[in-house]
Amino acid sequence: MQQTLKAIVEEAKNAVSELAMRADFEAYKARLMGPKGSFTQIRKQIGRVPKEDRPAFGKSLNEVKTQLETLLAVALGKIERAEIASRLGPALDPTLPSPEAEPGSLHPLTQVREELCEIFRQIGFVVAEGPEVETEFFCFDALNTPADHPARDLQDTYYLPEDLRFSNIPQYREERYLLRSHTSTVQIRAMLDQPPPLRIISPGRCFRRDTPDATHSANFHQIEGLYVDKNVTVKDLKATLDYCFKSLLGKKAHTRFRPHFFPYTEPSFEVDFHSGHLAKVGTEWTEIMGCGMVDPSVFEAVGYDPEVWSGYAFGMGIERIAMILYGVDDIRYFYQNDLRFLHQFD
Amino acid sequence: MKVSLQWLRRHIDLNSSSKEIEEALTLIGFEVEGVEETGLPTLNKVIVGEVLSSEPHPNADRLSVCEVLINQEDESRKIVCGASNYSVGDRIPVALSGAVLPGNFKIKKSKLRGVESDGMMCSARELQLGEDHEGLLILQDRPAVGTPINEVFPYRDTVFDIEVTPNRPDCLSHIGVARELAARFGLAVEYPQIKVNPQAFSTGELPPLLNKVEVDATENCPHYRAYCIRGVKIGPSPMWMQQLLKAAGLRPINNVVDATNFVLLELGQPLHAFDASKIRGGKLIIRPAGQGEEIVTLDDRKRTLTSSMTVIADAERALVIAGIMGSIDAEVDENTTDIVLEAAYFKPSNIRWTSRRLGLVSDSSYRFARGVDAKGSEYSALRAIDTILEVAGGELSGPPFMVGEPPLMEREIEIGPRFIRDKLGFDVEESQISDVFTALGFDVNLRERTGGSRYWSVGIPSYRLDLERPIDLVEEFLRIYGTDKIPTARVSTPGLVQKDDAVDVFKRKASAYLCGRHFNECVSYSMRSTEEIGQWYSHAAASSLRLANPLASDQSHLRPSLFPGLLDSLRLNLNRGNAPRRLFEIGNVWREWDGRIWELYSVAFLMLKESTGGQWIERQPPDFFHVAGVVRNLLRLAGDDSGDVPFAPIDHEDSWQEGQAGAIGDFKTGWQGKAGMMNLFLLKQWDIEGTVLGGVVYLLPSFLRNSSKRKTYRPISQYPPIIKDLALVVEENLMADDVRRELENVAVEAAGGAFGVESVGVFDVYRGKGLPEGKKSLAFSLVFRSMERTLTDAEVNLAFETIQKAIAASGYAVRE
C-alpha cells in the first residue's frame, strides 16, 4: 500500500512537469484525484487496512494528498503564467514615449497671475473680477482723474461708440463706455458694492492705445491691489510690498520707493528693484510697480468717509513681471503661443 | 526735461557728483531717464595752430594746401583743407596725426588728391562745439599756438534728462529743480536780481510803440503784461547763453528770442517777443479766435482756429495763438529793432484743449497747460528785459501795459505732527518735519490750539499748484525726508474672511481640468479685424463690435469668440512644425443681442482630428462626442446642474460645419455650450488643412457668482433593478433623444405608478445589414426599480409588453 502511494507521488512528480495546457491539466487532475482517480482508489481502500494500522495509513494518505495538491498547484500556476504570457505577447519597449504624457500647460501669464494671487491670498487678500469694457466713471472720474487728463485722450484709451449699450455692464450715470486702461476699475466697483474694510487684488486684461513693439501691447494684463481699513499707514504699504517682492523675487531682491504722481494716490510711489540673480536685470534699478496711499478724493467718490478709512493701492503689469522673472525680451511672444515657448514654463 | 548742471550751479552751490545728483533727483520724484556729458571731450593731439600760408590745390578746385604752425618751436605741417572762411594768420584748432576726434574719427597722414596732408584743421561740429560745419572754427581770441584745445574750451556740462510728473509744472525750469535739490542737500537758492526799473522808461520824441492792450477774453487770459523795448540789435546771443540753451535742448536763434527762451528755461515762464514794427494799428487785442480764422505758425504750418481758442491779435490779424505759438507775421528777425515783450497768465484748461485740438505742443503750451506760477509773470518779464538789454542792447520805452490781475495762488494748509505720523506709521521729530517744510520754501508757523495741541500753518508758495490738502504735505515731507527711511515691518493683517470671485475660481478649475486633458493654454488679442469677424460670424456682428477709435485695422473690433485667436495659434504651430494637438483659451468675448452687447466669460478649446505625425502609435481620433463631453464637463465646473439636457443640432452657423455640431443652453440665461467640427471651408481659407474639432462655453459672470447652490439629498432605492432592452427601427433623420423621450413617457405610463422607470438610455446605434436604406436601429436600456421592494419578473415583463405595444402603436417598429 505504502509502495503504491510512493509510486503515485513519483509518477505525479513526473507527469505534472509535462503538463503545458489547461485541458491536459484538468484531465490529469481527474486521473489522479477525480472520483475514479488513482489516488481516490487507494483512499477508498482504507477500510481494508487492519484497524491498528489505520492511523498510520491515514496519516500517510494525508501527507500524500498534500504533496499531490502542492504538485498540482505548482503545475497550475505554471500553466496560468504561461497563459498570461501568451496572451500578452512579447515584452513591451518601455523606452517608447507615451502619447498621453504630452503635458497640458498653463500659459506663463496665467502662472505669474496665479503666483501673485497666491502671494496675496496668504496675507488675506481675495481676488475680485470686473468687466473689461468699462465706463469713464469707473476708469477715470472715480479715480480723481481730471476731465482733461491726457490718459482720457482718444490717443491713449480705446472708446466704444457713444450710442452703444451693454446689457451686463452697469454705467454709473450715462457716461461713455471704454476699454479699461487699468484694473483699478474693479476697486471702484468693489468699494461701491461693499462697505469697508476691504482687501482685494484684481488681476485682469487692460487696454491701451499703444503701437505694438517689444515692450508694448494693445492689450496686456495687470494685477492691482487695494487695502482699506482704519489707520493704514505708509509703513504698512511698504511691509506688504517688501513681503510680496521677497516672495516673488527672492530674499536677495532690493527695492526702493521712488516718489511719483498718480491722481488716485497720495503719497504715490513707483517701486524699483534690482536683483543680481535674475537674468537680464542685473544691478540696474528696474521699475516694477506703482503704488501709494489711496487719495481721500477716491474714498469720497465711492462714499467711504476719508476721515475714518485709509488704505493703500498698488498695481503692476503681469507681462512685465513675467518678462523679468523669465528673462523674456519681447512682449509679443506671450501672444504668439508657440508651443516651444509655452512648454518652457510647464 | 533737460536740466543742465552748469545752469543749476547759477542758482545753488552744488558740488555733488553727477551720480549723487542723479540719485537725489530720482529719490525726490524726478526719474532720471538719461545723463549726458556735453562740451568738448578730452582730446589728445588737438591743439591751436596758425595758418602760415594757403595755396590752391594743384588737382582740386575746392581744396587748398596750407602750411600750419603747430608749436612755439616753429614746427609746421602741410594740411589740405576744404574750407574757405579763413585767412592767413588765423588761429584754428588742428588735429595732429594720431588724434581721435568725436565719433572715433582717427586722424592720420594721408594723400588727398595726390597731395600729402598731415593732420586736419577742424570745424566747430567736428569738435562737438556746435552745429557749424561751413568752415573752420576761427579762434578769435588768438590763444597761443600749440595750446591744447581743451585749455581753450574748458567748458563742460552734465545734462540730466528728468521726468517731471504732471503735478509739478514748477519744476519745468532750472530754478524749480534747483529749489528741489536745495531742499534735499540743504542749500540756499539764489534768485536772479532784477536790475531794470520798469517805471524808469524813456519817452523820447518818437510815437509810442504800442498805444493799447485790450483783453476780450478775460476768462482764458486773466492777466496780460506788455513791455516795449526800443533799439535792440539783433545778432547771435553770447556763447554762455548758447551753451546753456543747447544743453537744455534748444537751438539758439537770435539774441532776443534766445533771451526769452533763456528765461523760460530759467524761471518756467513762457514769454513772447513781437517785432513792434509788425504790429498794425498800434494795439494788441487778446480775443477769441474767429471761427475758421487762419494763422501760419512759426513751424510754417497753416492752422485753422475755432472760436474756443484764444489769439493775440493786432488791429488787423491774429499774431499769436495765445500761449502756444506765434505766427510768422510778427516774428523777430534780423531787421528788428523794436520789440514788445509779453508776459501773461493763460488758463491751463484752454491751452490744453487748444493744444490738443491743433495737435501743437510747444515749450510754452506745455508749461501753460500744466500751470505756470501766476504770480511770477512780472518777475519773469523784468528778468527777461534785463537779459535782453544785456545781450541785445536797447532800452525800455514807454510805460508797461497791464490788464487784469494774476489769480491768487498762495494758500495755507494747517497740519499737525500727529497727522503726519499717523499717515506714515512711524515716528519722526517735529523739528525734522518743520525743517523739511522750511527747506522747501514754505512759510512755516507753529501755532497752538486751545487745549494745547500744536500744529503748523504752512504757507504754500504760488508756484506749488499741487499742494492743497494736509495729505499733500505728508508726501512732501516723505519725499525730502527720504523714502529709504520708511522702517521695514512685518505684514500684519487682521482676517476678513472673504472669498475669491467665482469667476476667478472657475478660471482656475477650468484651466486645471483642461491642462489635465493635455490642452495647452493660449492667450490672444481681444481686438480683431472686421474681415475676420465678418468671415467667422457675421457682418452684423462686425459692425456692432467696432471700437470708436481703433489704432490698427487688424485690431479694430472686440472679439465675439476665442476661436479665431486659437486658430491663429494652431496655424502658427503647424507652420513651425510644432505638432500642435490641443489648445485652449479663457477670456472675455462680446456678443450682440437685441441691440445690446453682452460681455461673456468664455472657455474655448480645439483639437486636431488628424494626427500631426510624430506618433509611433495611432490612437482613436477624437470626434464630436469627445468635444461635447469636454464642454459638458466645463459647464458642470461652472455650476450647471441641468444634468442630462441633450445638445441640439446647430443649423447654419458660419463657424461650424453644417450637420457636424451641436449646442446646449442659452447665454442670456446664464450659460451656453457648443461643440463640433469647425467649418472646413473657412479653415481652408485660414490655411489650415485638416479637421479641427472645437468646443466652447459662454458664461455670464453673474451666473458663476450666483450658482453655488447647496445640493439637496434625494433618497436612493435599496432594491435591485430589472433591466430590459428594446431596439427601435427609426428614420435616419430622427434624433435619438426625441425617440428616447417618447419611449420614456410610454414606459412611465406603462409602469402606472406601481414602480419606477429609473432611466431610459441609448446603448447602441446600428445601421446597415438587415435594415432598410434610410433607417437606423436605436437600442435602449430601460431600468425599472422600486423604492419599496424588489420587483418581480412577472410585473416588469407585463409592463414591458405594454411598453412594446404602446411604442409600436405610436409608429415605431420594434426590432425583434
PDB file of C-alpha atoms in Angstrom, chain A residues 208-336:
ATOM      1  CA  ARG A 208      -4.003 100.995 -24.057  1.00  0.00           C
ATOM      2  CA  ARG A 209      -3.829 102.567 -27.441  1.00  0.00           C
ATOM      3  CA  ASP A 210      -0.118 101.819 -27.903  1.00  0.00           C
ATOM      4  CA  THR A 211       1.612 100.864 -31.108  1.00  0.00           C
ATOM      5  CA  PRO A 212       2.832  97.322 -30.513  1.00  0.00           C
ATOM      6  CA  ASP A 213       6.559  96.755 -30.125  1.00  0.00           C
ATOM      7  CA  ALA A 214       8.842  94.650 -27.942  1.00  0.00           C
ATOM      8  CA  THR A 215       7.542  96.238 -24.741  1.00  0.00           C
ATOM      9  CA  HIS A 216       4.065  97.491 -25.702  1.00  0.00           C
ATOM     10  CA  SER A 217       0.941  95.593 -26.488  1.00  0.00           C
ATOM     11  CA  ALA A 218      -2.543  96.911 -27.214  1.00  0.00           C
ATOM     12  CA  ASN A 219      -3.830  94.558 -24.596  1.00  0.00           C
ATOM     13  CA  PHE A 220      -1.880  93.466 -21.564  1.00  0.00           C
ATOM     14  CA  HIS A 221      -2.551  92.269 -18.052  1.00  0.00           C
ATOM     15  CA  GLN A 222      -2.328  93.945 -14.703  1.00  0.00           C
ATOM     16  CA  ILE A 223      -2.752  92.971 -11.134  1.00  0.00           C
ATOM     17  CA  GLU A 224      -3.839  95.654  -8.734  1.00  0.00           C
ATOM     18  CA  GLY A 225      -4.330  95.538  -5.009  1.00  0.00           C
ATOM     19  CA  LEU A 226      -6.458  97.606  -2.643  1.00  0.00           C
ATOM     20  CA  TYR A 227      -6.375  97.569   1.141  1.00  0.00           C
ATOM     21  CA  VAL A 228      -8.859  99.662   3.098  1.00  0.00           C
ATOM     22  CA  ASP A 229      -9.095  99.720   6.856  1.00  0.00           C
ATOM     23  CA  LYS A 230      -8.692 102.092   9.769  1.00  0.00           C
ATOM     24  CA  ASN A 231      -5.224 103.532  10.448  1.00  0.00           C
ATOM     25  CA  VAL A 232      -3.472 102.159   7.401  1.00  0.00           C
ATOM     26  CA  THR A 233      -0.036 103.729   7.002  1.00  0.00           C
ATOM     27  CA  VAL A 234       2.826 104.107   4.551  1.00  0.00           C
ATOM     28  CA  LYS A 235       4.745 101.672   6.709  1.00  0.00           C
ATOM     29  CA  ASP A 236       2.036  99.029   6.165  1.00  0.00           C
ATOM     30  CA  LEU A 237       2.240  99.549   2.420  1.00  0.00           C
ATOM     31  CA  LYS A 238       5.979  99.065   2.451  1.00  0.00           C
ATOM     32  CA  ALA A 239       5.719  95.967   4.644  1.00  0.00           C
ATOM     33  CA  THR A 240       3.219  94.394   2.246  1.00  0.00           C
ATOM     34  CA  LEU A 241       5.262  95.123  -0.837  1.00  0.00           C
ATOM     35  CA  ASP A 242       8.502  94.005   0.796  1.00  0.00           C
ATOM     36  CA  TYR A 243       6.805  90.707   1.569  1.00  0.00           C
ATOM     37  CA  CYS A 244       5.494  90.489  -1.994  1.00  0.00           C
ATOM     38  CA  PHE A 245       8.866  91.090  -3.630  1.00  0.00           C
ATOM     39  CA  LYS A 246      10.754  88.803  -1.283  1.00  0.00           C
ATOM     40  CA  SER A 247       8.244  86.088  -2.164  1.00  0.00           C
ATOM     41  CA  LEU A 248       8.389  86.788  -5.861  1.00  0.00           C
ATOM     42  CA  LEU A 249      11.990  87.740  -6.475  1.00  0.00           C
ATOM     43  CA  GLY A 250      13.811  86.077  -3.620  1.00  0.00           C
ATOM     44  CA  LYS A 251      15.460  87.352  -0.467  1.00  0.00           C
ATOM     45  CA  LYS A 252      18.275  88.999  -2.416  1.00  0.00           C
ATOM     46  CA  ALA A 253      15.947  91.427  -4.155  1.00  0.00           C
ATOM     47  CA  HIS A 254      16.381  95.079  -3.193  1.00  0.00           C
ATOM     48  CA  THR A 255      13.600  97.561  -3.655  1.00  0.00           C
ATOM     49  CA  ARG A 256      13.280 101.299  -3.387  1.00  0.00           C
ATOM     50  CA  PHE A 257      10.283 103.610  -3.253  1.00  0.00           C
ATOM     51  CA  ARG A 258      10.584 106.459  -5.704  1.00  0.00           C
ATOM     52  CA  PRO A 259       8.093 109.313  -5.135  1.00  0.00           C
ATOM     53  CA  HIS A 260       5.842 109.654  -8.141  1.00  0.00           C
ATOM     54  CA  PHE A 261       2.464 111.019  -9.118  1.00  0.00           C
ATOM     55  CA  PHE A 262      -0.841 109.261  -9.707  1.00  0.00           C
ATOM     56  CA  PRO A 263      -4.168 111.066  -9.439  1.00  0.00           C
ATOM     57  CA  TYR A 264      -5.657 108.327  -7.243  1.00  0.00           C
ATOM     58  CA  THR A 265      -2.965 108.021  -4.582  1.00  0.00           C
ATOM     59  CA  GLU A 266      -1.243 110.465  -2.247  1.00  0.00           C
ATOM     60  CA  PRO A 267       1.576 109.965  -1.490  1.00  0.00           C
ATOM     61  CA  SER A 268       2.402 107.995  -4.633  1.00  0.00           C
ATOM     62  CA  PHE A 269       5.447 105.922  -5.419  1.00  0.00           C
ATOM     63  CA  GLU A 270       6.979 103.855  -8.120  1.00  0.00           C
ATOM     64  CA  VAL A 271       8.862 100.845  -6.887  1.00  0.00           C
ATOM     65  CA  ASP A 272      12.185  99.867  -8.429  1.00  0.00           C
ATOM     66  CA  PHE A 273      14.086  96.716  -7.717  1.00  0.00           C
ATOM     67  CA  HIS A 274      17.370  95.141  -8.535  1.00  0.00           C
ATOM     68  CA  SER A 275      18.445  91.637  -8.008  1.00  0.00           C
ATOM     69  CA  GLY A 276      21.710  90.201  -9.157  1.00  0.00           C
ATOM     70  CA  HIS A 277      20.437  86.651  -9.583  1.00  0.00           C
ATOM     71  CA  LEU A 278      17.739  87.420 -12.151  1.00  0.00           C
ATOM     72  CA  ALA A 279      18.677  87.079 -15.778  1.00  0.00           C
ATOM     73  CA  LYS A 280      18.768  90.292 -17.845  1.00  0.00           C
ATOM     74  CA  VAL A 281      18.085  92.556 -14.897  1.00  0.00           C
ATOM     75  CA  GLY A 282      21.429  92.742 -13.163  1.00  0.00           C
ATOM     76  CA  THR A 283      22.241  95.541 -10.811  1.00  0.00           C
ATOM     77  CA  GLU A 284      20.363  98.347 -12.558  1.00  0.00           C
ATOM     78  CA  TRP A 285      17.210  99.580 -10.867  1.00  0.00           C
ATOM     79  CA  THR A 286      14.202  98.310 -12.756  1.00  0.00           C
ATOM     80  CA  GLU A 287      10.740  99.737 -12.314  1.00  0.00           C
ATOM     81  CA  ILE A 288       8.274  97.083 -11.250  1.00  0.00           C
ATOM     82  CA  MET A 289       5.110  98.716  -9.937  1.00  0.00           C
ATOM     83  CA  GLY A 290       3.250 101.823  -8.913  1.00  0.00           C
ATOM     84  CA  CYS A 291       1.624 102.285  -5.512  1.00  0.00           C
ATOM     85  CA  GLY A 292       0.509 104.756  -2.933  1.00  0.00           C
ATOM     86  CA  MET A 293      -1.942 105.660  -0.215  1.00  0.00           C
ATOM     87  CA  VAL A 294      -5.489 105.939  -1.532  1.00  0.00           C
ATOM     88  CA  ASP A 295      -6.282 109.590  -2.217  1.00  0.00           C
ATOM     89  CA  PRO A 296      -9.110 110.874   0.008  1.00  0.00           C
ATOM     90  CA  SER A 297     -10.992 112.042  -3.094  1.00  0.00           C
ATOM     91  CA  VAL A 298     -11.263 108.431  -4.278  1.00  0.00           C
ATOM     92  CA  PHE A 299     -12.884 107.460  -0.987  1.00  0.00           C
ATOM     93  CA  GLU A 300     -15.272 110.375  -1.358  1.00  0.00           C
ATOM     94  CA  ALA A 301     -16.217 109.255  -4.865  1.00  0.00           C
ATOM     95  CA  VAL A 302     -17.298 105.844  -3.581  1.00  0.00           C
ATOM     96  CA  GLY A 303     -18.917 107.074  -0.375  1.00  0.00           C
ATOM     97  CA  TYR A 304     -16.264 105.998   2.131  1.00  0.00           C
ATOM     98  CA  ASP A 305     -15.515 108.567   4.822  1.00  0.00           C
ATOM     99  CA  PRO A 306     -11.858 109.576   4.350  1.00  0.00           C
ATOM    100  CA  GLU A 307     -11.703 110.773   7.955  1.00  0.00           C
ATOM    101  CA  VAL A 308     -12.371 107.226   9.140  1.00  0.00           C
ATOM    102  CA  TRP A 309     -10.929 104.994   6.449  1.00  0.00           C
ATOM    103  CA  SER A 310      -7.490 104.887   4.958  1.00  0.00           C
ATOM    104  CA  GLY A 311      -5.776 102.477   2.668  1.00  0.00           C
ATOM    105  CA  TYR A 312      -3.200 101.720   0.060  1.00  0.00           C
ATOM    106  CA  ALA A 313      -3.301 100.552  -3.515  1.00  0.00           C
ATOM    107  CA  PHE A 314      -0.723  99.118  -5.880  1.00  0.00           C
ATOM    108  CA  GLY A 315      -0.593  97.843  -9.403  1.00  0.00           C
ATOM    109  CA  MET A 316       1.809  96.061 -11.694  1.00  0.00           C
ATOM    110  CA  GLY A 317       1.922  94.633 -15.183  1.00  0.00           C
ATOM    111  CA  ILE A 318       1.819  90.864 -15.382  1.00  0.00           C
ATOM    112  CA  GLU A 319       3.697  90.755 -18.687  1.00  0.00           C
ATOM    113  CA  ARG A 320       6.363  92.977 -17.208  1.00  0.00           C
ATOM    114  CA  ILE A 321       6.795  90.727 -14.173  1.00  0.00           C
ATOM    115  CA  ALA A 322       6.829  87.644 -16.405  1.00  0.00           C
ATOM    116  CA  MET A 323       9.477  89.219 -18.624  1.00  0.00           C
ATOM    117  CA  ILE A 324      11.607  89.956 -15.565  1.00  0.00           C
ATOM    118  CA  LEU A 325      11.120  86.550 -13.966  1.00  0.00           C
ATOM    119  CA  TYR A 326      11.722  84.502 -17.100  1.00  0.00           C
ATOM    120  CA  GLY A 327      14.054  86.823 -18.987  1.00  0.00           C
ATOM    121  CA  VAL A 328      11.690  87.166 -21.955  1.00  0.00           C
ATOM    122  CA  ASP A 329      12.723  90.143 -24.067  1.00  0.00           C
ATOM    123  CA  ASP A 330       9.707  90.649 -26.348  1.00  0.00           C
ATOM    124  CA  ILE A 331       6.159  91.002 -25.036  1.00  0.00           C
ATOM    125  CA  ARG A 332       4.718  89.718 -28.324  1.00  0.00           C
ATOM    126  CA  TYR A 333       5.999  86.206 -27.641  1.00  0.00           C
ATOM    127  CA  PHE A 334       3.278  85.893 -24.990  1.00  0.00           C
ATOM    128  CA  TYR A 335       0.623  86.309 -27.677  1.00  0.00           C
ATOM    129  CA  GLN A 336       2.068  84.011 -30.339  1.00  0.00           C
TER     130      GLN A 336
END
